[in-house]
PDB file of C-alpha atoms in Angstrom:
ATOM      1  CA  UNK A   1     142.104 166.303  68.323  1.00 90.00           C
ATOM      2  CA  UNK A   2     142.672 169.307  65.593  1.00 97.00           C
ATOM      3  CA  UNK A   3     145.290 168.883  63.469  1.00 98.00           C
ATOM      4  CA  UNK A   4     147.104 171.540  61.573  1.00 98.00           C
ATOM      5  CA  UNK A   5     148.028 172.003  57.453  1.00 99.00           C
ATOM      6  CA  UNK A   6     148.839 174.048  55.318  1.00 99.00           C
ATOM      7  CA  UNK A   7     146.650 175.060  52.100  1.00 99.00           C
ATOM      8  CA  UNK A   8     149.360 175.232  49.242  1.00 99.00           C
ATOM      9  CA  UNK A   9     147.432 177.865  47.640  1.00 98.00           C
ATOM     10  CA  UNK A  10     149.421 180.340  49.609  1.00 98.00           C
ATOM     11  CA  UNK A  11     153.134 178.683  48.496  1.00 99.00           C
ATOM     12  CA  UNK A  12     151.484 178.215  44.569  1.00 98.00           C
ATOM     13  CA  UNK A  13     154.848 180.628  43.150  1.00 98.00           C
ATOM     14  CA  UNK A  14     157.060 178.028  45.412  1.00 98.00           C
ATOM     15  CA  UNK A  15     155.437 174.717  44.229  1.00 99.00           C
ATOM     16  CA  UNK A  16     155.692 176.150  40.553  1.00 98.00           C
ATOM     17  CA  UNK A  17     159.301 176.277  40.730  1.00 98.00           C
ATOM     18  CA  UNK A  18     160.185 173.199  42.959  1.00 99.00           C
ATOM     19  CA  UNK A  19     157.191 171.197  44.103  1.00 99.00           C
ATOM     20  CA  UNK A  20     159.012 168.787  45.710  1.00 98.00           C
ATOM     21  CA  UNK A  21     161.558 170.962  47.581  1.00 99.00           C
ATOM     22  CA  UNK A  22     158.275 173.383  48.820  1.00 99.00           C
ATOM     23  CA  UNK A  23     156.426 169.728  50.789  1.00 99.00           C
ATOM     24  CA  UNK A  24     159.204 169.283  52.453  1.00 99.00           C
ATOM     25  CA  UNK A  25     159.908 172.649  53.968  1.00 99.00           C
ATOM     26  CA  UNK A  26     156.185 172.730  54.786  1.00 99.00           C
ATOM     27  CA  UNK A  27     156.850 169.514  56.796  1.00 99.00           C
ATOM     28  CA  UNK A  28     160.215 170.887  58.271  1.00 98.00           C
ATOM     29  CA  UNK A  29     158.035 173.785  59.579  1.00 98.00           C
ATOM     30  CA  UNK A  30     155.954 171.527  61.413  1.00 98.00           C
ATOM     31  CA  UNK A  31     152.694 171.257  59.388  1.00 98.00           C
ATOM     32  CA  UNK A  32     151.030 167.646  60.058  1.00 98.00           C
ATOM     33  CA  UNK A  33     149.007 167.871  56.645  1.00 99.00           C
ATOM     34  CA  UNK A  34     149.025 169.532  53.250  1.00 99.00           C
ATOM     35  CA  UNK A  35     145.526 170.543  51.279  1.00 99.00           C
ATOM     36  CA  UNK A  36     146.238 170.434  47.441  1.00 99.00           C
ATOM     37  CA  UNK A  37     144.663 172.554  44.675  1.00 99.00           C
ATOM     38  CA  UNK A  38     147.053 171.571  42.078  1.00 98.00           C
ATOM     39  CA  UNK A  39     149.248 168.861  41.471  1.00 98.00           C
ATOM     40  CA  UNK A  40     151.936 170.333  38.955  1.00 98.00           C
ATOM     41  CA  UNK A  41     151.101 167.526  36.576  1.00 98.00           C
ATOM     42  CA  UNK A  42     152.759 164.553  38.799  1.00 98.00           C
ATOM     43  CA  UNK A  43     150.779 161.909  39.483  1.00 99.00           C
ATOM     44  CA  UNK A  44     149.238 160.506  42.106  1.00 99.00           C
ATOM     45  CA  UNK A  45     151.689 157.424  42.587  1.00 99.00           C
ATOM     46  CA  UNK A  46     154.457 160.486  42.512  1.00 99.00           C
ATOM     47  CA  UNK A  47     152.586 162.409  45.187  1.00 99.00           C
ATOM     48  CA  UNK A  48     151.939 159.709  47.161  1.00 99.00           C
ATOM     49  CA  UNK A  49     155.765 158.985  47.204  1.00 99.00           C
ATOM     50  CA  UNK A  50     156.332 162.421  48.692  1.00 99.00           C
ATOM     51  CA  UNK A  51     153.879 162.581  51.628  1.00 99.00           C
ATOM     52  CA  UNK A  52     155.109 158.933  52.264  1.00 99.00           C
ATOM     53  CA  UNK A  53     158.775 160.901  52.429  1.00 98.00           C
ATOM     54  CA  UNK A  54     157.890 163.845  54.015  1.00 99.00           C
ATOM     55  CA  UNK A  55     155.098 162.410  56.763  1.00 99.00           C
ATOM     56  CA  UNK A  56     152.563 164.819  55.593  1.00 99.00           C
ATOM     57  CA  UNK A  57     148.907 163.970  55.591  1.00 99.00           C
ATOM     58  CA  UNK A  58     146.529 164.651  52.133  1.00 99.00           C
ATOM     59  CA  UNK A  59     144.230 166.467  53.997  1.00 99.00           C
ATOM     60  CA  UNK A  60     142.336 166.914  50.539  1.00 99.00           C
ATOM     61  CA  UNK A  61     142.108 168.827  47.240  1.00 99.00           C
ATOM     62  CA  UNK A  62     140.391 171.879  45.889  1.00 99.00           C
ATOM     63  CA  UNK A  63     139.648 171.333  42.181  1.00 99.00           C
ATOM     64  CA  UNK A  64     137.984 173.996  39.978  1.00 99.00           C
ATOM     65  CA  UNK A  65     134.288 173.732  40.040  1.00 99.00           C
ATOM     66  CA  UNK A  66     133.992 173.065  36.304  1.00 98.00           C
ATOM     67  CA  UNK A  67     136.628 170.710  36.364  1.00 98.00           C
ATOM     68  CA  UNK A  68     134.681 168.307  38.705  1.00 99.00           C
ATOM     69  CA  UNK A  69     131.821 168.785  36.958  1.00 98.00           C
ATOM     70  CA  UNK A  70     133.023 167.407  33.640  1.00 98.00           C
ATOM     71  CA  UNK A  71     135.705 164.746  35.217  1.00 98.00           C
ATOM     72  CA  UNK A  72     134.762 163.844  38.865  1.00 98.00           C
ATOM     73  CA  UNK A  73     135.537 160.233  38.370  1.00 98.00           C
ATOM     74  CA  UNK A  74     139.176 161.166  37.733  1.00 99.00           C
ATOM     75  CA  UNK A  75     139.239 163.734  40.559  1.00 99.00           C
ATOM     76  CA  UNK A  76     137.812 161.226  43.119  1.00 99.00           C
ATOM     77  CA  UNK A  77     140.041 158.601  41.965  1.00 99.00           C
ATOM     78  CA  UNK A  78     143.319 160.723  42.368  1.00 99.00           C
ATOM     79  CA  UNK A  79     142.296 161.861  45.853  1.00 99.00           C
ATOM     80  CA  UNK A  80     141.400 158.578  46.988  1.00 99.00           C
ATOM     81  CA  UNK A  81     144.739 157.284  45.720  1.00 99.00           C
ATOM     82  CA  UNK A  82     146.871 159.757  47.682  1.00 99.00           C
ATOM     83  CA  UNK A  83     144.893 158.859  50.861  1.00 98.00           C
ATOM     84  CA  UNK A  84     142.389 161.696  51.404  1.00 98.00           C
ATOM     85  CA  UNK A  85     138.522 161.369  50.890  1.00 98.00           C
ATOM     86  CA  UNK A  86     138.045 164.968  50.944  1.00 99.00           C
ATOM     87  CA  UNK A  87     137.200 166.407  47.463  1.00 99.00           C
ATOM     88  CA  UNK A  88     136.343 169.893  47.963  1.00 99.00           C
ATOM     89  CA  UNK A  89     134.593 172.876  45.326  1.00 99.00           C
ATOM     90  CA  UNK A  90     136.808 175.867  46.493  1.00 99.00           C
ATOM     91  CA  UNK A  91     135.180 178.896  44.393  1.00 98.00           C
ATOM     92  CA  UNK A  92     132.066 179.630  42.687  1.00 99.00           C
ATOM     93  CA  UNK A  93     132.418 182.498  39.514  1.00 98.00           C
ATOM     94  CA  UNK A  94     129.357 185.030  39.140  1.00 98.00           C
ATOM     95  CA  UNK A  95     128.679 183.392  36.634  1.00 98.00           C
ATOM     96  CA  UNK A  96     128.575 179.972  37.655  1.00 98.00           C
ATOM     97  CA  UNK A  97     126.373 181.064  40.975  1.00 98.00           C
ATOM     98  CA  UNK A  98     123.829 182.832  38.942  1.00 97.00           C
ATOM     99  CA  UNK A  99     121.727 180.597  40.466  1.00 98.00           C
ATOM    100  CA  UNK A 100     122.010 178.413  43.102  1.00 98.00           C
ATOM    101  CA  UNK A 101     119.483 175.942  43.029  1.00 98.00           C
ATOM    102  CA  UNK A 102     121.204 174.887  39.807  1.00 98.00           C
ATOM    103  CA  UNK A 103     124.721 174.923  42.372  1.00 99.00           C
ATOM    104  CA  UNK A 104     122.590 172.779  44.908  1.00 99.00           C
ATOM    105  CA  UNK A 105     121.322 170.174  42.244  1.00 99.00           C
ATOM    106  CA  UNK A 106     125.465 170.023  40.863  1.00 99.00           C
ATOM    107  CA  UNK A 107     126.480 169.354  44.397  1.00 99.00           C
ATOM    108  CA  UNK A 108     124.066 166.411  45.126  1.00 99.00           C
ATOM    109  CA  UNK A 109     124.914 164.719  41.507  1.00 99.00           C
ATOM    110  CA  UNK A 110     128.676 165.207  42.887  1.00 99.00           C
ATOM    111  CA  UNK A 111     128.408 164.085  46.243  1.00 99.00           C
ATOM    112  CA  UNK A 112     126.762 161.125  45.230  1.00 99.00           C
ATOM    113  CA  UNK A 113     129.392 160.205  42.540  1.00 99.00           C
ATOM    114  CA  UNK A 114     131.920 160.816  45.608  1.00 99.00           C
ATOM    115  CA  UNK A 115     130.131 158.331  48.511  1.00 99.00           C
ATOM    116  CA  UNK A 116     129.646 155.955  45.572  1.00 98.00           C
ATOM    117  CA  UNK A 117     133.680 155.880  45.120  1.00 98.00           C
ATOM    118  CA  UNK A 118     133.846 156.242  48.838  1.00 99.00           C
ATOM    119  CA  UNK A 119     134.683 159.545  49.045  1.00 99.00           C
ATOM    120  CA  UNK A 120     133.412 162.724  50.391  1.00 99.00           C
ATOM    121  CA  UNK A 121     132.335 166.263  49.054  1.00 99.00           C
ATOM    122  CA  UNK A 122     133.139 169.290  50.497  1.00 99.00           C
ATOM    123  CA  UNK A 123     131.982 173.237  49.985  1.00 99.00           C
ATOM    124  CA  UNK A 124     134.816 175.588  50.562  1.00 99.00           C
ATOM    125  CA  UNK A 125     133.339 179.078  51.305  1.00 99.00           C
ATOM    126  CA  UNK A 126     133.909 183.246  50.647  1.00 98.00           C
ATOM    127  CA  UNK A 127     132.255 186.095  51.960  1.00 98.00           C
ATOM    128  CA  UNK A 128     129.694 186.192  48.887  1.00 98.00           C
ATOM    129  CA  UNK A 129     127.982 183.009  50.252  1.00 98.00           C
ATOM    130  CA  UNK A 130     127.084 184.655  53.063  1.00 98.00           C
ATOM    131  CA  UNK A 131     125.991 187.996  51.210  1.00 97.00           C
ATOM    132  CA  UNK A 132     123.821 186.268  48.504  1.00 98.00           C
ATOM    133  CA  UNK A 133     120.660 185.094  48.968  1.00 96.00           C
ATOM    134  CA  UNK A 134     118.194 182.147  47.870  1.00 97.00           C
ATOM    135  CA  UNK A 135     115.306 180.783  49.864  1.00 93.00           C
ATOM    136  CA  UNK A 136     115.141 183.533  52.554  1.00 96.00           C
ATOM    137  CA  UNK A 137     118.640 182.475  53.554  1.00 98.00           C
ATOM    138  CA  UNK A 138     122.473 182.801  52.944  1.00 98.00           C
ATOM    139  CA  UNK A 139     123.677 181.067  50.146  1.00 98.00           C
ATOM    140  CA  UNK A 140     126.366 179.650  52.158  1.00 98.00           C
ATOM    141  CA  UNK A 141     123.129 177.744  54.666  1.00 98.00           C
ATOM    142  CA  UNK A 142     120.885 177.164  51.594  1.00 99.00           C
ATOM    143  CA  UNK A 143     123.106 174.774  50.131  1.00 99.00           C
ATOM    144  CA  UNK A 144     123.718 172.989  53.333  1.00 98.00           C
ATOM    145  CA  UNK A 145     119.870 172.740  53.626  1.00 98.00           C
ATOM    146  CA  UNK A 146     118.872 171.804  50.007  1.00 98.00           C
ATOM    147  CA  UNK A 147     121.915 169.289  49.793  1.00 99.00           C
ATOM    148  CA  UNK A 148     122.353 166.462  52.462  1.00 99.00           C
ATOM    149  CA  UNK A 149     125.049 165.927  55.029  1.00 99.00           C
ATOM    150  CA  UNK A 150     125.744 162.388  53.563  1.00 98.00           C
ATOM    151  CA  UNK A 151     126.157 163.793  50.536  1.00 99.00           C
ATOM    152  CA  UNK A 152     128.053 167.512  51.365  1.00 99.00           C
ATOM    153  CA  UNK A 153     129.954 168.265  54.046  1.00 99.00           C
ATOM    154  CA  UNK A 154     131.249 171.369  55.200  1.00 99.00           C
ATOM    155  CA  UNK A 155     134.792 172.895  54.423  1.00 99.00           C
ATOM    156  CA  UNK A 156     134.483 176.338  56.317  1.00 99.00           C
ATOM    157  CA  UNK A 157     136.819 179.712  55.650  1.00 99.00           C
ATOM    158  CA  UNK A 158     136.247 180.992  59.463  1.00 99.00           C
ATOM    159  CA  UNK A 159     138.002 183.979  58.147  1.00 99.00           C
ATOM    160  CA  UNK A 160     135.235 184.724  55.239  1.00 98.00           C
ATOM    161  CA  UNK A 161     132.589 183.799  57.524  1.00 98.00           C
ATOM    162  CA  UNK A 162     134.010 186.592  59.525  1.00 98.00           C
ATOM    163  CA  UNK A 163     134.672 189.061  56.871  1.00 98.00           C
ATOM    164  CA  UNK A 164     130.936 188.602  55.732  1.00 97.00           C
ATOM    165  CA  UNK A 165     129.520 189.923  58.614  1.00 96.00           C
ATOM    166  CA  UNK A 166     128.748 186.864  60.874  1.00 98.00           C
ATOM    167  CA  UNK A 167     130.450 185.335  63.864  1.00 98.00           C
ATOM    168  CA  UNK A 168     132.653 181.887  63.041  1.00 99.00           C
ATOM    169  CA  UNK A 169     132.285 180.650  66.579  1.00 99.00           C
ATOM    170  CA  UNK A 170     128.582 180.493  66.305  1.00 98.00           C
ATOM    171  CA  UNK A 171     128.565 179.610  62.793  1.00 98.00           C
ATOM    172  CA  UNK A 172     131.175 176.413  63.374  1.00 99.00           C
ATOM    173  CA  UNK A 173     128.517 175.332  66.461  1.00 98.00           C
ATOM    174  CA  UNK A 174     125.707 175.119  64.200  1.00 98.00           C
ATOM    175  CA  UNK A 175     127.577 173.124  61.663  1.00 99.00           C
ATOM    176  CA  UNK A 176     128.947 171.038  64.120  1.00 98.00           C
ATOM    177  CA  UNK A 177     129.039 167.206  63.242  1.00 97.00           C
ATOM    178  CA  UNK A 178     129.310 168.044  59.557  1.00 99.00           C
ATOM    179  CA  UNK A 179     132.114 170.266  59.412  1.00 99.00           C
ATOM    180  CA  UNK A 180     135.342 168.113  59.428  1.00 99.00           C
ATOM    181  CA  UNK A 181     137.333 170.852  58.001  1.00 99.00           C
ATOM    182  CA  UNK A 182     138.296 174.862  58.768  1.00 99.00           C
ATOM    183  CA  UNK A 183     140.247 177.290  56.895  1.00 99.00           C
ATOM    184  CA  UNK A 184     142.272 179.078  59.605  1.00 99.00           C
ATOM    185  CA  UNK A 185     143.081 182.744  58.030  1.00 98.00           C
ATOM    186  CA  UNK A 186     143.361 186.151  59.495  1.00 99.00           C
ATOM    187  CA  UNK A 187     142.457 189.647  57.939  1.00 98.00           C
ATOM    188  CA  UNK A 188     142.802 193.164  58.457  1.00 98.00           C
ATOM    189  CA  UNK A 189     140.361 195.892  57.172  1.00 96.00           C
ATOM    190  CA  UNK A 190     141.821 198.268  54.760  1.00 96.00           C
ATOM    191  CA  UNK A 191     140.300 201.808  54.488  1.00 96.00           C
ATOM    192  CA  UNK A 192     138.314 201.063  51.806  1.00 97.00           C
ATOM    193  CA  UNK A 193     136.845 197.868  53.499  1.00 95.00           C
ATOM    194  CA  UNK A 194     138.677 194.812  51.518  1.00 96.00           C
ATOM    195  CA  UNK A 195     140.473 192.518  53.293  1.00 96.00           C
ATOM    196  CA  UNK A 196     143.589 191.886  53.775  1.00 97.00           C
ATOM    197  CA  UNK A 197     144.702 188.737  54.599  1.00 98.00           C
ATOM    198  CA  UNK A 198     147.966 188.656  57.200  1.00 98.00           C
ATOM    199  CA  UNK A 199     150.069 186.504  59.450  1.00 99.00           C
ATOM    200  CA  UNK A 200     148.146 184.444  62.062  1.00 99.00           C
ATOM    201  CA  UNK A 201     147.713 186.621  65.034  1.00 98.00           C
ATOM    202  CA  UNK A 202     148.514 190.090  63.104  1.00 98.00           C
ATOM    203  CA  UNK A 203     144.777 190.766  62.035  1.00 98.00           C
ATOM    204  CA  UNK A 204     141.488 191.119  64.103  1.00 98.00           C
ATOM    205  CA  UNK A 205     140.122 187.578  63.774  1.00 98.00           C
ATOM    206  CA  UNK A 206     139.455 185.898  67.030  1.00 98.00           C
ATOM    207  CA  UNK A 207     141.969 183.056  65.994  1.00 98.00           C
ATOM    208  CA  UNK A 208     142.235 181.588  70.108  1.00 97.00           C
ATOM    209  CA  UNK A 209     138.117 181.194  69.896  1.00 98.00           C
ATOM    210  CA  UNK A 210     137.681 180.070  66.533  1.00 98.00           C
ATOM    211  CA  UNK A 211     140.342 176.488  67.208  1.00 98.00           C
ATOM    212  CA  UNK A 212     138.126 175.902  70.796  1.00 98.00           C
ATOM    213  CA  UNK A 213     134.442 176.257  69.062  1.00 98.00           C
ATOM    214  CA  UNK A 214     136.664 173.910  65.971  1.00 98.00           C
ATOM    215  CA  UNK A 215     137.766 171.404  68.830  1.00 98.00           C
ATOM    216  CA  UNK A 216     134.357 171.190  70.807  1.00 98.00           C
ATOM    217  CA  UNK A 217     132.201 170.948  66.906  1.00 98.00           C
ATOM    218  CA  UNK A 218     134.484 167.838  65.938  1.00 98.00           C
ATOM    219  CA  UNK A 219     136.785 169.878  63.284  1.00 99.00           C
ATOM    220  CA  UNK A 220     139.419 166.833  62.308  1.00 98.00           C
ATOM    221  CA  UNK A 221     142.079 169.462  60.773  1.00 99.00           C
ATOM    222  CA  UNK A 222     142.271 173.415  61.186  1.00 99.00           C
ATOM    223  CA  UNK A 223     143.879 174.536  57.580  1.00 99.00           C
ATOM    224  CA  UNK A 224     146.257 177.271  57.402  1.00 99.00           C
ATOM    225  CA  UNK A 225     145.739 179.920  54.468  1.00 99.00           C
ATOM    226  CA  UNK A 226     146.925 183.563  53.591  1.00 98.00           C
ATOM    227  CA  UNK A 227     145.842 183.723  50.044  1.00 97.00           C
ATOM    228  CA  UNK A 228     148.517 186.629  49.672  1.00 96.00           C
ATOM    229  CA  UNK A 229     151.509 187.522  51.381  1.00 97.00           C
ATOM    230  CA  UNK A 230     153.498 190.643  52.078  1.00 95.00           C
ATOM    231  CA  UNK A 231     156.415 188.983  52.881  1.00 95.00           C
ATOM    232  CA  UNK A 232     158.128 185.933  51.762  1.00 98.00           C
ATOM    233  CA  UNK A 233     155.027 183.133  51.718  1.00 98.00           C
ATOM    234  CA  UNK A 234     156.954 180.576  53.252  1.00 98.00           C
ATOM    235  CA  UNK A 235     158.201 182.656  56.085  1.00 98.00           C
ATOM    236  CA  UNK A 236     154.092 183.865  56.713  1.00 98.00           C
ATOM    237  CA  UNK A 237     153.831 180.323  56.861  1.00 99.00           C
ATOM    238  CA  UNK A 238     156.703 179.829  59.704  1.00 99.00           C
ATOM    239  CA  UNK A 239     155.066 182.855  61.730  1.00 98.00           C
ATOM    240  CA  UNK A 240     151.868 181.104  61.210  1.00 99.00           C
ATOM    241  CA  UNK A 241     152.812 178.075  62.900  1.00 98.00           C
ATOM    242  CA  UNK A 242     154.595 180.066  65.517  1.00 98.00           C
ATOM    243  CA  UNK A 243     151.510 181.703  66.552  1.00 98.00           C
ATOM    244  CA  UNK A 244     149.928 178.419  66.922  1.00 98.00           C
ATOM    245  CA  UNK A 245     152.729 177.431  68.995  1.00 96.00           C
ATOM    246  CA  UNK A 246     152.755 180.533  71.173  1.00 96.00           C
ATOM    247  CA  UNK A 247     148.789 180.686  71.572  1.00 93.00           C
ATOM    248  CA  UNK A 248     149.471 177.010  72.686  1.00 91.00           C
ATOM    249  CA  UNK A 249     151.884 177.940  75.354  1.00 91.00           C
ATOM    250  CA  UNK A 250     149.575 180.884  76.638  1.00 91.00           C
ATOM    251  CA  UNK A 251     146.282 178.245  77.326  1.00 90.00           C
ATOM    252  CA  UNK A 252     145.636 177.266  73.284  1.00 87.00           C
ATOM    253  CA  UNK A 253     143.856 174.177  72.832  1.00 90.00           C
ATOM    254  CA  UNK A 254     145.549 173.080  69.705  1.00 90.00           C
ATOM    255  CA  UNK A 255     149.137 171.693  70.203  1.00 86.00           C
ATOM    256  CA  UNK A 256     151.383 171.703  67.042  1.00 88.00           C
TER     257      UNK A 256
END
C-alpha cells in the first residue's frame, strides 16, 4: 500500500518560525509521513519526540550533496535514529554535475557507507537529469546503471520526469523494484516554458496514473511537494490532500 507525506520543503517559512507547531498541523491535515531536509538545529532525540507525538512517519531526509559528502556518518546516524533508512541527495549544482562519472563514483562510496550503517541511499531527481547526457544516456538512467541497486535506490520527482520531456508512468515501470519513493507534484506551463508548480489536481500532470503505475512498481510512500506556493503553503497543502481524497472517492487507488 502507498502511503502519503508531506516534503517540508514546501512549509520551510512555517518550520522556521515554529517547527514544532508546523508537524503537527501537517499531521492534523492527514499526512501519514513527513520527509525532512532540515532539522532547525533540534536533535534527533527532540525530533523523535515529535513524530512519537504527532504519529507521523520519518519517511527520510534530503541533505545537501556536499554535506553528505564530508559528514555521512553523522547524516546516517541521525536518520537512522529518528526511524527512517532513507538518506536521500536532493540537488546536484552545475558545478557539482560537471561530470557525472565523478557523481556516480560519490554515490557508490555513499551508498556503501549507508548499507554498512544499515541504511539506504537515495537520488532525488530534476528535469536536468533527464536533459544531460553521459554514456549515450540520461543522466538521470546513467547513474542508476553505473551505481548498483544495493547500493542506490531511486527517489523519483514524477513531476520533473514529466517536465523533462518523458512519461512518469513508463519511467516508474522501468524502475520498478528499486524505487521505494515518489515525489507527487503538479505543474503548469507558463508562456515562456518554466514551470510552475500548483495545487494537486490544478496543473496538467496525470496525477490519477502516476499513484496506479506507483502502486503496481512497489512505491512504499507517494511524497507531496509544491516547491512554491501562490497561496498560503499550508493551505496548498490541505487542497493537496483533498485532491487525494476526492480522486479516491472518484476510483483512486490511494486512500488517505
Amino acid at each position: 500500500m502507498v502511503k502519503i507525506g508531506l516534503q517540508l520543503y514546501t512549509l520551510r517559512e512555517e518550520l522556521e518560525r515554529d517547527f514544532e507547531g508546523t508537524l503537527r498541523k501537517v499531521a492534523e491535515l492527514g499526512y501519514s509521513g513527513v520527509e525532512f531536509f532540515n532539522y532547525f538545529g533540534r536533535s534527533a532525540e527532540e525530533v523523535m519526540a515529535l513524530l512519537e507525538e504527532t504519529g507521523l512517519t520519518a519517511i527520510g531526509a534530503h541533505r545537501p550533496y556536499d554535506v553528505l559528502l564530508e559528514n555521512a556518518d553523522a547524516e546516517i546516524d541521525y536518520i537512522l535514529k529518528i526511524g527512517s533508512p532513507y538518506l536521500i541527495v536532493p540537488y546536484l549544482t552545475e558545478e557539482q554535475r560537471s561530470d557525472w562519472s565523478s557523481v556516480a563514483a560519490n554515490l557508490r562510496i555513499l551508498g556503501e557507507k549507508c548499507r554498512e550503517k544499515g541504511a539506504v541511499l537515495l537520488y532525488h531527481n530534476h528535469d536536468f537529469e533527464l536533459r544531460e547526457k553521459s554514456g549515450g544516456l540520461t543522466a538521470f538512467d546513467y547513474l542508476y546503471r553505473e551505481v548498483p541497486a544495493d547500493l542506490l535506490q531511486v527517489e523519483m520527482d514524477t513531476c520533473w520526469v514529466y517536465y523533462g520531456g518523458y512519461d512518469p508512468v513508463q519511467y516508474i515501470g522501468s524502475y520498478a523494484g528499486r524505487l521505494p519513493l515518489i515525489h507527487l507534484k503538479d505543474m503548469k506551463r507558463l508562456v515562456d516554458g518554466s514551470a510552475e508548480t500548483v495545487v494537486l489536481g490544478e496543473g496538467e500532470v496525470d496525477l490519477a496514473a502516476i499513484l496506479k503505475a506507483a502502486e503496481q512498481a512497489g512505491v512504499k510512500w507517494a511524497i507531496v511537494e509544491q516547491d512554491y506556493c501562490s497561496r498560503p503553503p499550508l493551505d496548498s497543502v490541505a487542497d493537496s490532500i483533498k485532491w487525494l481524497e476526492t480522486n479516491y472517492k472518484q476510483g483512486g487507488n490511494i486512500h488517505v
